[in-house]
Amino acid sequence: MTAAEPAATGHPTSSGGGSWRLFQGDGAIRPVAFPPAPPWRRLRAEEPDGSRTERHHPYLIDPDDADIVNAALHLRRPLLVTGHPGTGKSSLAHAIAHELALGRILHWPVNSRSTLQDALYHYDAIGRLREANLRRDADSSEPGIGQYIRLGPLGTALLDRERPRVLLIDELDKGDVDLPNDLLTVFEEGEFEIPELSRLPEEHSTVHVRTYDPDTPAPVHRGRVRCPEFPVVVITSNGEREFPPAFLRRCVRLDLPEPDEERLRDIVAAHFGREALRDIDDLLEEFLGRRAPGELATDQLLNAVFLRKGGIDLDAGRLLDAVLHQLGGAV
């Protein structure tokens, strides 16, 4: 993880009895005041419309890696970001959206059941039928079909807008083996059809549908969604499997390395301020000594520093082992 948050304003603090231990394990009931969470574990503020405010994500990236990002932006090609867990792959999409003022990112987390249809749109035919029956019984007008069509993150990214959106396709390598090829046509054409709308009569040629953005409907004409400007697509992969050559040919590839000691110090300073570097040499040494490729993530080091800065004795017992545990192998 190479993303850098603003300096922390809160650290673990002592609770009742002068101890940082909120939970004592003795069965006694003690209402305690929870200290502020680490900045990277604070939920985003909710707006009146139900949306959540995007958090600011300052990001540390080498100039050479930033040049690869710029190449993808100029070429209008998807950026395929690879690297071990915790190297900052997903955070890069937030950094791009923030620096280029492209608004809230559209996030599609991929799993083994994900399909292209999921990312484009969903039509709730059963919900529409049920609502139509209820309205008919109440002798009221039937709802429009647009209320039952919701664009997914990819479908929303392809809407007609003046400025492109940032689409994060997270961990594509977890998806079905055919999913990358399914994406090729959409990436090349920048459009897709919603048959449920294209079959409507001419008087219903334009329908407002729901989108991936809360409470932000969008018009769709003759059932076709087409973008005037390709979205900024960031695809992450943990390298669990290879992608088809045809797919790779259409992407710009960026492999994020694991941060070295100097970069780790910069990340810690970005989170906690330069003064936080004074007494963490032992934590850095322990982290680097335990880290094998892909075995520890940078946010684990940040967790350890956060606890240390709160006055917690990380050298005691198994606490350091719990914070700096390996990511691979059986649990």
mmCIF file of C-alpha atoms in Angstrom:
data_model
loop_
_atom_site.group_PDB
_atom_site.id
_atom_site.type_symbol
_atom_site.label_atom_id
_atom_site.label_comp_id
_atom_site.label_asym_id
_atom_site.label_seq_id
_atom_site.Cartn_x
_atom_site.Cartn_y
_atom_site.Cartn_z
ATOM 1 C CA MET A 1 0.000 0.000 0.000
ATOM 2 C CA THR A 2 1.629 3.190 -1.175
ATOM 3 C CA ALA A 3 -1.313 5.477 -0.587
ATOM 4 C CA ALA A 4 -0.770 8.127 2.023
ATOM 5 C CA GLU A 5 -3.527 9.517 4.186
ATOM 6 C CA PRO A 6 -3.451 12.875 5.958
ATOM 7 C CA ALA A 7 -1.615 12.900 9.247
ATOM 8 C CA ALA A 8 -3.517 11.075 11.959
ATOM 9 C CA THR A 9 -5.327 13.213 14.469
ATOM 10 C CA GLY A 10 -6.169 10.442 16.911
ATOM 11 C CA HIS A 11 -4.274 7.541 18.414
ATOM 12 C CA PRO A 12 -5.231 4.807 20.834
ATOM 13 C CA THR A 13 -5.792 6.470 24.167
ATOM 14 C CA SER A 14 -6.009 5.293 27.710
ATOM 15 C CA SER A 15 -9.465 4.338 28.938
ATOM 16 C CA GLY A 16 -10.700 3.981 32.480
ATOM 17 C CA GLY A 17 -8.035 2.820 34.928
ATOM 18 C CA GLY A 18 -5.186 4.313 32.902
ATOM 19 C CA SER A 19 -4.994 1.362 30.526
ATOM 20 C CA TRP A 20 -5.288 1.234 26.748
ATOM 21 C CA ARG A 21 -7.107 -2.099 27.128
ATOM 22 C CA LEU A 22 -10.779 -1.461 26.369
ATOM 23 C CA PHE A 23 -11.548 -5.166 26.779
ATOM 24 C CA GLN A 24 -10.304 -6.764 30.009
ATOM 25 C CA GLY A 25 -11.709 -10.269 29.603
ATOM 26 C CA ASP A 26 -12.853 -10.502 33.237
ATOM 27 C CA GLY A 27 -16.608 -10.330 32.663
ATOM 28 C CA ALA A 28 -17.019 -6.958 34.399
ATOM 29 C CA ILE A 29 -19.208 -4.375 32.645
ATOM 30 C CA ARG A 30 -17.444 -1.053 31.986
ATOM 31 C CA PRO A 31 -18.852 1.546 29.588
ATOM 32 C CA VAL A 32 -15.734 2.896 27.888
ATOM 33 C CA ALA A 33 -15.115 5.746 25.462
ATOM 34 C CA PHE A 34 -13.738 4.424 22.203
ATOM 35 C CA PRO A 35 -10.719 6.372 20.949
ATOM 36 C CA PRO A 36 -10.617 7.717 17.367
ATOM 37 C CA ALA A 37 -10.015 5.070 14.726
ATOM 38 C CA PRO A 38 -6.985 5.206 12.430
ATOM 39 C CA PRO A 39 -7.665 7.615 9.546
ATOM 40 C CA TRP A 40 -7.701 4.754 7.029
ATOM 41 C CA ARG A 41 -10.394 2.943 9.076
ATOM 42 C CA ARG A 42 -12.829 5.840 9.358
ATOM 43 C CA LEU A 43 -16.057 5.606 7.404
ATOM 44 C CA ARG A 44 -16.802 8.270 4.868
ATOM 45 C CA ALA A 45 -19.276 10.967 5.851
ATOM 46 C CA GLU A 46 -22.801 10.456 4.514
ATOM 47 C CA GLU A 47 -24.453 13.243 2.543
ATOM 48 C CA PRO A 48 -28.203 14.115 2.775
ATOM 49 C CA ASP A 49 -28.875 12.262 -0.492
ATOM 50 C CA GLY A 50 -27.414 9.052 0.927
ATOM 51 C CA SER A 51 -24.113 9.276 -0.939
ATOM 52 C CA ARG A 52 -20.797 9.196 0.872
ATOM 53 C CA THR A 53 -18.118 11.855 0.634
ATOM 54 C CA GLU A 54 -14.964 10.635 -1.056
ATOM 55 C CA ARG A 55 -11.961 10.637 1.236
ATOM 56 C CA HIS A 56 -8.832 12.471 0.177
ATOM 57 C CA HIS A 57 -6.125 9.975 -0.767
ATOM 58 C CA PRO A 58 -2.681 11.559 -1.116
ATOM 59 C CA TYR A 59 -0.615 8.977 -2.943
ATOM 60 C CA LEU A 60 3.103 8.250 -3.124
ATOM 61 C CA ILE A 61 4.210 6.972 -6.499
ATOM 62 C CA ASP A 62 7.533 6.924 -8.352
ATOM 63 C CA PRO A 63 7.796 9.302 -11.329
ATOM 64 C CA ASP A 64 8.394 6.389 -13.708
ATOM 65 C CA ASP A 65 5.207 4.694 -12.500
ATOM 66 C CA ALA A 66 3.295 7.972 -12.798
ATOM 67 C CA ASP A 67 4.462 8.195 -16.414
ATOM 68 C CA ILE A 68 2.852 4.801 -17.118
ATOM 69 C CA VAL A 69 -0.404 6.096 -15.643
ATOM 70 C CA ASN A 70 -0.174 9.120 -17.926
ATOM 71 C CA ALA A 71 0.465 6.894 -20.935
ATOM 72 C CA ALA A 72 -2.784 5.027 -20.220
ATOM 73 C CA LEU A 73 -4.660 8.328 -19.872
ATOM 74 C CA HIS A 74 -3.343 9.650 -23.197
ATOM 75 C CA LEU A 75 -3.963 6.380 -25.035
ATOM 76 C CA ARG A 76 -7.457 5.973 -23.518
ATOM 77 C CA ARG A 77 -6.508 2.411 -22.601
ATOM 78 C CA PRO A 78 -7.329 0.481 -19.419
ATOM 79 C CA LEU A 79 -4.521 0.543 -16.854
ATOM 80 C CA LEU A 80 -3.804 -2.987 -15.606
ATOM 81 C CA VAL A 81 -2.164 -2.634 -12.181
ATOM 82 C CA THR A 82 -0.440 -5.675 -10.719
ATOM 83 C CA GLY A 83 1.514 -6.245 -7.534
ATOM 84 C CA HIS A 84 1.367 -7.993 -4.192
ATOM 85 C CA PRO A 85 -1.473 -7.232 -1.763
ATOM 86 C CA GLY A 86 -0.926 -3.955 0.053
ATOM 87 C CA THR A 87 1.143 -2.217 -2.636
ATOM 88 C CA GLY A 88 -1.535 0.418 -3.351
ATOM 89 C CA LYS A 89 -3.240 -0.926 -6.481
ATOM 90 C CA SER A 90 -6.812 0.053 -5.602
ATOM 91 C CA SER A 91 -5.755 3.315 -3.945
ATOM 92 C CA LEU A 92 -4.271 4.437 -7.262
ATOM 93 C CA ALA A 93 -7.757 4.757 -8.761
ATOM 94 C CA HIS A 94 -8.790 7.064 -5.907
ATOM 95 C CA ALA A 95 -5.630 9.117 -6.401
ATOM 96 C CA ILE A 96 -6.318 9.568 -10.128
ATOM 97 C CA ALA A 97 -9.929 10.587 -9.522
ATOM 98 C CA HIS A 98 -8.885 13.054 -6.821
ATOM 99 C CA GLU A 99 -6.032 14.741 -8.716
ATOM 100 C CA LEU A 100 -7.983 15.038 -11.976
ATOM 101 C CA ALA A 101 -11.231 16.124 -10.253
ATOM 102 C CA LEU A 102 -13.204 13.287 -11.850
ATOM 103 C CA GLY A 103 -15.560 12.777 -8.938
ATOM 104 C CA ARG A 104 -16.520 9.635 -7.073
ATOM 105 C CA ILE A 105 -14.950 6.488 -8.468
ATOM 106 C CA LEU A 106 -17.145 3.669 -9.760
ATOM 107 C CA HIS A 107 -16.037 0.485 -8.001
ATOM 108 C CA TRP A 108 -16.656 -3.015 -9.359
ATOM 109 C CA PRO A 109 -15.206 -5.657 -6.989
ATOM 110 C CA VAL A 110 -14.910 -8.864 -9.002
ATOM 111 C CA ASN A 111 -15.472 -12.356 -7.594
ATOM 112 C CA SER A 112 -15.908 -15.826 -9.045
ATOM 113 C CA ARG A 113 -19.604 -15.184 -9.773
ATOM 114 C CA SER A 114 -19.194 -11.797 -11.467
ATOM 115 C CA THR A 115 -20.438 -11.379 -15.034
ATOM 116 C CA LEU A 116 -20.291 -8.585 -17.582
ATOM 117 C CA GLN A 117 -24.052 -8.210 -17.200
ATOM 118 C CA ASP A 118 -23.595 -7.400 -13.497
ATOM 119 C CA ALA A 119 -21.342 -4.492 -14.377
ATOM 120 C CA LEU A 120 -23.519 -3.134 -17.197
ATOM 121 C CA TYR A 121 -27.079 -3.118 -15.834
ATOM 122 C CA HIS A 122 -29.720 -5.048 -13.898
ATOM 123 C CA TYR A 123 -33.405 -5.265 -14.825
ATOM 124 C CA ASP A 124 -35.739 -6.158 -11.965
ATOM 125 C CA ALA A 125 -38.529 -7.742 -14.013
ATOM 126 C CA ILE A 126 -40.044 -9.521 -10.994
ATOM 127 C CA GLY A 127 -40.171 -6.317 -8.969
ATOM 128 C CA ARG A 128 -41.824 -4.481 -11.857
ATOM 129 C CA LEU A 129 -44.460 -7.203 -12.265
ATOM 130 C CA ARG A 130 -45.233 -7.226 -8.555
ATOM 131 C CA GLU A 131 -45.544 -3.438 -8.417
ATOM 132 C CA ALA A 132 -47.725 -3.406 -11.539
ATOM 133 C CA ASN A 133 -50.137 -5.894 -9.940
ATOM 134 C CA LEU A 134 -50.326 -3.817 -6.766
ATOM 135 C CA ARG A 135 -50.970 -0.616 -8.718
ATOM 136 C CA ARG A 136 -53.604 -2.366 -10.837
ATOM 137 C CA ASP A 137 -55.415 -3.531 -7.722
ATOM 138 C CA ALA A 138 -55.272 0.023 -6.369
ATOM 139 C CA ASP A 139 -56.535 1.386 -9.699
ATOM 140 C CA SER A 140 -53.447 3.585 -10.175
ATOM 141 C CA SER A 141 -51.044 4.008 -13.079
ATOM 142 C CA GLU A 142 -48.297 1.459 -13.605
ATOM 143 C CA PRO A 143 -44.704 2.557 -12.890
ATOM 144 C CA GLY A 144 -42.319 3.286 -15.730
ATOM 145 C CA ILE A 145 -39.772 0.653 -16.708
ATOM 146 C CA GLY A 146 -36.884 3.000 -15.907
ATOM 147 C CA GLN A 147 -37.501 2.576 -12.191
ATOM 148 C CA TYR A 148 -36.562 -1.087 -12.502
ATOM 149 C CA ILE A 149 -33.364 -0.726 -14.526
ATOM 150 C CA ARG A 150 -30.195 0.146 -12.655
ATOM 151 C CA LEU A 151 -26.880 0.665 -14.409
ATOM 152 C CA GLY A 152 -23.898 -1.072 -12.842
ATOM 153 C CA PRO A 153 -20.489 0.559 -12.350
ATOM 154 C CA LEU A 154 -19.350 -0.133 -15.923
ATOM 155 C CA GLY A 155 -22.706 0.913 -17.385
ATOM 156 C CA THR A 156 -22.613 4.154 -15.392
ATOM 157 C CA ALA A 157 -19.034 4.828 -16.542
ATOM 158 C CA LEU A 158 -20.237 4.685 -20.166
ATOM 159 C CA LEU A 159 -22.926 7.342 -19.801
ATOM 160 C CA ASP A 160 -22.795 10.480 -21.938
ATOM 161 C CA ARG A 161 -20.897 12.975 -19.783
ATOM 162 C CA GLU A 162 -18.605 15.886 -20.528
ATOM 163 C CA ARG A 163 -15.761 14.467 -18.398
ATOM 164 C CA PRO A 164 -14.883 10.788 -18.002
ATOM 165 C CA ARG A 165 -15.399 8.857 -14.773
ATOM 166 C CA VAL A 166 -12.854 6.598 -13.074
ATOM 167 C CA LEU A 167 -13.877 2.937 -13.071
ATOM 168 C CA LEU A 168 -12.040 0.596 -10.699
ATOM 169 C CA ILE A 169 -12.331 -3.080 -11.691
ATOM 170 C CA ASP A 170 -10.900 -4.645 -8.567
ATOM 171 C CA GLU A 171 -9.163 -8.068 -8.610
ATOM 172 C CA LEU A 172 -10.192 -9.115 -12.101
ATOM 173 C CA ASP A 173 -8.106 -12.268 -11.722
ATOM 174 C CA LYS A 174 -10.709 -13.594 -9.244
ATOM 175 C CA GLY A 175 -13.367 -13.622 -11.976
ATOM 176 C CA ASP A 176 -14.341 -16.242 -14.519
ATOM 177 C CA VAL A 177 -11.695 -17.093 -17.095
ATOM 178 C CA ASP A 178 -13.881 -15.643 -19.886
ATOM 179 C CA LEU A 179 -14.602 -12.328 -18.172
ATOM 180 C CA PRO A 180 -11.577 -10.428 -19.599
ATOM 181 C CA ASN A 181 -12.590 -11.384 -23.133
ATOM 182 C CA ASP A 182 -16.195 -10.387 -22.395
ATOM 183 C CA LEU A 183 -14.939 -6.903 -21.532
ATOM 184 C CA LEU A 184 -13.041 -6.433 -24.802
ATOM 185 C CA THR A 185 -15.986 -5.398 -26.974
ATOM 186 C CA VAL A 186 -17.247 -2.879 -24.435
ATOM 187 C CA PHE A 187 -13.758 -1.431 -23.998
ATOM 188 C CA GLU A 188 -13.317 -1.099 -27.758
ATOM 189 C CA GLU A 189 -16.786 0.197 -28.658
ATOM 190 C CA GLY A 190 -17.570 2.293 -25.590
ATOM 191 C CA GLU A 191 -21.253 1.376 -25.772
ATOM 192 C CA PHE A 192 -23.822 -1.309 -25.036
ATOM 193 C CA GLU A 193 -27.537 -1.944 -25.580
ATOM 194 C CA ILE A 194 -30.350 -2.461 -23.090
ATOM 195 C CA PRO A 195 -32.802 -4.650 -25.073
ATOM 196 C CA GLU A 196 -35.644 -4.018 -22.623
ATOM 197 C CA LEU A 197 -35.525 -0.349 -23.641
ATOM 198 C CA SER A 198 -34.659 -0.652 -27.327
ATOM 199 C CA ARG A 199 -37.901 -2.605 -27.906
ATOM 200 C CA LEU A 200 -40.107 0.184 -26.554
ATOM 201 C CA PRO A 201 -42.311 2.203 -28.967
ATOM 202 C CA GLU A 202 -41.138 5.545 -30.317
ATOM 203 C CA GLU A 203 -43.093 7.603 -27.780
ATOM 204 C CA HIS A 204 -40.916 6.004 -25.083
ATOM 205 C CA SER A 205 -37.636 6.428 -26.937
ATOM 206 C CA THR A 206 -35.984 8.181 -23.986
ATOM 207 C CA VAL A 207 -36.193 6.564 -20.569
ATOM 208 C CA HIS A 208 -34.584 7.739 -17.335
ATOM 209 C CA VAL A 209 -32.939 4.845 -15.511
ATOM 210 C CA ARG A 210 -31.262 4.498 -12.144
ATOM 211 C CA THR A 211 -27.464 4.534 -12.043
ATOM 212 C CA TYR A 212 -24.665 3.360 -9.768
ATOM 213 C CA ASP A 213 -24.636 6.878 -8.302
ATOM 214 C CA PRO A 214 -27.270 7.193 -5.526
ATOM 215 C CA ASP A 215 -30.358 9.193 -6.533
ATOM 216 C CA THR A 216 -28.840 10.237 -9.862
ATOM 217 C CA PRO A 217 -30.970 8.973 -12.763
ATOM 218 C CA ALA A 218 -29.761 9.278 -16.330
ATOM 219 C CA PRO A 219 -31.568 9.377 -19.703
ATOM 220 C CA VAL A 220 -31.081 6.489 -22.119
ATOM 221 C CA HIS A 221 -32.186 6.989 -25.748
ATOM 222 C CA ARG A 222 -33.454 4.021 -27.762
ATOM 223 C CA GLY A 223 -31.921 1.614 -25.277
ATOM 224 C CA ARG A 224 -28.323 2.492 -26.154
ATOM 225 C CA VAL A 225 -25.700 3.729 -23.676
ATOM 226 C CA ARG A 226 -22.702 5.301 -25.372
ATOM 227 C CA CYS A 227 -19.880 7.399 -23.935
ATOM 228 C CA PRO A 228 -18.422 10.376 -25.858
ATOM 229 C CA GLU A 229 -15.167 9.923 -23.934
ATOM 230 C CA PHE A 230 -13.741 6.590 -22.764
ATOM 231 C CA PRO A 231 -13.740 6.301 -18.974
ATOM 232 C CA VAL A 232 -10.524 6.032 -17.013
ATOM 233 C CA VAL A 233 -10.379 2.302 -16.301
ATOM 234 C CA VAL A 234 -8.087 0.949 -13.577
ATOM 235 C CA ILE A 235 -7.968 -2.860 -13.354
ATOM 236 C CA THR A 236 -6.187 -4.526 -10.464
ATOM 237 C CA SER A 237 -4.829 -8.056 -10.309
ATOM 238 C CA ASN A 238 -2.982 -10.008 -7.630
ATOM 239 C CA GLY A 239 -1.476 -12.254 -10.306
ATOM 240 C CA GLU A 240 -3.530 -15.331 -9.407
ATOM 241 C CA ARG A 241 -3.788 -16.254 -13.098
ATOM 242 C CA GLU A 242 -2.785 -15.018 -16.552
ATOM 243 C CA PHE A 243 -5.024 -12.978 -18.832
ATOM 244 C CA PRO A 244 -5.636 -13.673 -22.557
ATOM 245 C CA PRO A 245 -3.124 -12.029 -24.939
ATOM 246 C CA ALA A 246 -5.903 -10.133 -26.733
ATOM 247 C CA PHE A 247 -6.920 -8.555 -23.442
ATOM 248 C CA LEU A 248 -3.344 -7.709 -22.406
ATOM 249 C CA ARG A 249 -2.725 -6.085 -25.792
ATOM 250 C CA ARG A 250 -5.474 -3.572 -25.062
ATOM 251 C CA CYS A 251 -4.154 -2.615 -21.632
ATOM 252 C CA VAL A 252 -1.260 -0.514 -20.378
ATOM 253 C CA ARG A 253 0.527 -2.514 -17.682
ATOM 254 C CA LEU A 254 1.856 -1.132 -14.399
ATOM 255 C CA ASP A 255 3.529 -3.401 -11.846
ATOM 256 C CA LEU A 256 3.769 -1.755 -8.439
ATOM 257 C CA PRO A 257 6.825 -2.904 -6.463
ATOM 258 C CA GLU A 258 6.860 -3.433 -2.735
ATOM 259 C CA PRO A 259 8.155 -0.275 -1.041
ATOM 260 C CA ASP A 260 11.740 -0.272 0.192
ATOM 261 C CA GLU A 261 12.812 1.134 3.568
ATOM 262 C CA GLU A 262 13.053 4.711 2.335
ATOM 263 C CA ARG A 263 9.596 4.571 0.787
ATOM 264 C CA LEU A 264 8.172 2.982 3.945
ATOM 265 C CA ARG A 265 9.503 5.892 5.971
ATOM 266 C CA ASP A 266 7.882 8.324 3.540
ATOM 267 C CA ILE A 267 4.562 6.479 3.866
ATOM 268 C CA VAL A 268 4.706 6.551 7.656
ATOM 269 C CA ALA A 269 5.545 10.267 7.583
ATOM 270 C CA ALA A 270 2.636 10.952 5.231
ATOM 271 C CA HIS A 271 0.248 9.244 7.655
ATOM 272 C CA PHE A 272 1.587 10.439 10.979
ATOM 273 C CA GLY A 273 3.991 13.319 10.297
ATOM 274 C CA ARG A 274 7.801 13.338 10.197
ATOM 275 C CA GLU A 275 8.036 13.278 13.987
ATOM 276 C CA ALA A 276 6.594 9.760 13.959
ATOM 277 C CA LEU A 277 9.856 8.456 12.471
ATOM 278 C CA ARG A 278 11.848 9.092 15.653
ATOM 279 C CA ASP A 279 11.132 5.844 17.495
ATOM 280 C CA ILE A 280 10.005 3.284 14.939
ATOM 281 C CA ASP A 281 13.376 1.936 13.769
ATOM 282 C CA ASP A 282 12.737 -1.343 15.576
ATOM 283 C CA LEU A 283 9.309 -1.718 13.970
ATOM 284 C CA LEU A 284 10.743 -1.050 10.529
ATOM 285 C CA GLU A 285 13.543 -3.531 11.121
ATOM 286 C CA GLU A 286 11.069 -6.150 12.345
ATOM 287 C CA PHE A 287 8.746 -5.525 9.385
ATOM 288 C CA LEU A 288 11.525 -5.763 6.803
ATOM 289 C CA GLY A 289 12.953 -8.836 8.485
ATOM 290 C CA ARG A 290 9.634 -10.661 8.361
ATOM 291 C CA ARG A 291 8.600 -9.507 4.909
ATOM 292 C CA ALA A 292 8.981 -11.921 2.054
ATOM 293 C CA PRO A 293 7.423 -11.160 -1.346
ATOM 294 C CA GLY A 294 3.681 -10.926 -0.818
ATOM 295 C CA GLU A 295 3.840 -11.983 2.833
ATOM 296 C CA LEU A 296 3.301 -8.627 4.582
ATOM 297 C CA ALA A 297 1.380 -5.548 3.479
ATOM 298 C CA THR A 298 2.346 -1.950 4.188
ATOM 299 C CA ASP A 299 -0.866 -1.242 6.067
ATOM 300 C CA GLN A 300 0.257 -3.804 8.654
ATOM 301 C CA LEU A 301 3.254 -1.607 9.388
ATOM 302 C CA LEU A 302 0.949 1.409 9.674
ATOM 303 C CA ASN A 303 -1.197 -0.507 12.158
ATOM 304 C CA ALA A 304 1.882 -1.222 14.271
ATOM 305 C CA VAL A 305 3.029 2.414 14.159
ATOM 306 C CA PHE A 306 -0.469 3.621 15.069
ATOM 307 C CA LEU A 307 -0.523 1.402 18.165
ATOM 308 C CA ARG A 308 3.043 2.352 19.111
ATOM 309 C CA LYS A 309 2.203 6.056 18.870
ATOM 310 C CA GLY A 310 -0.725 5.452 21.180
ATOM 311 C CA GLY A 311 1.585 4.217 23.914
ATOM 312 C CA ILE A 312 0.896 0.518 23.401
ATOM 313 C CA ASP A 313 3.762 -1.878 24.118
ATOM 314 C CA LEU A 314 4.084 -3.792 20.866
ATOM 315 C CA ASP A 315 7.008 -5.783 22.201
ATOM 316 C CA ALA A 316 4.793 -7.485 24.768
ATOM 317 C CA GLY A 317 3.745 -11.079 24.159
ATOM 318 C CA ARG A 318 2.045 -11.928 20.886
ATOM 319 C CA LEU A 319 0.754 -8.474 19.999
ATOM 320 C CA LEU A 320 3.414 -7.720 17.394
ATOM 321 C CA ASP A 321 2.926 -11.185 15.878
ATOM 322 C CA ALA A 322 -0.814 -10.497 15.581
ATOM 323 C CA VAL A 323 -0.246 -7.172 13.820
ATOM 324 C CA LEU A 324 2.579 -8.335 11.538
ATOM 325 C CA HIS A 325 1.194 -11.707 10.560
ATOM 326 C CA GLN A 326 1.943 -13.358 7.228
ATOM 327 C CA LEU A 327 -0.710 -13.143 4.528
ATOM 328 C CA GLY A 328 -0.057 -16.531 2.987
ATOM 329 C CA GLY A 329 -0.467 -20.064 4.232
ATOM 330 C CA ALA A 330 -3.032 -21.747 6.434
ATOM 331 C CA VAL A 331 -4.534 -19.867 9.367
#
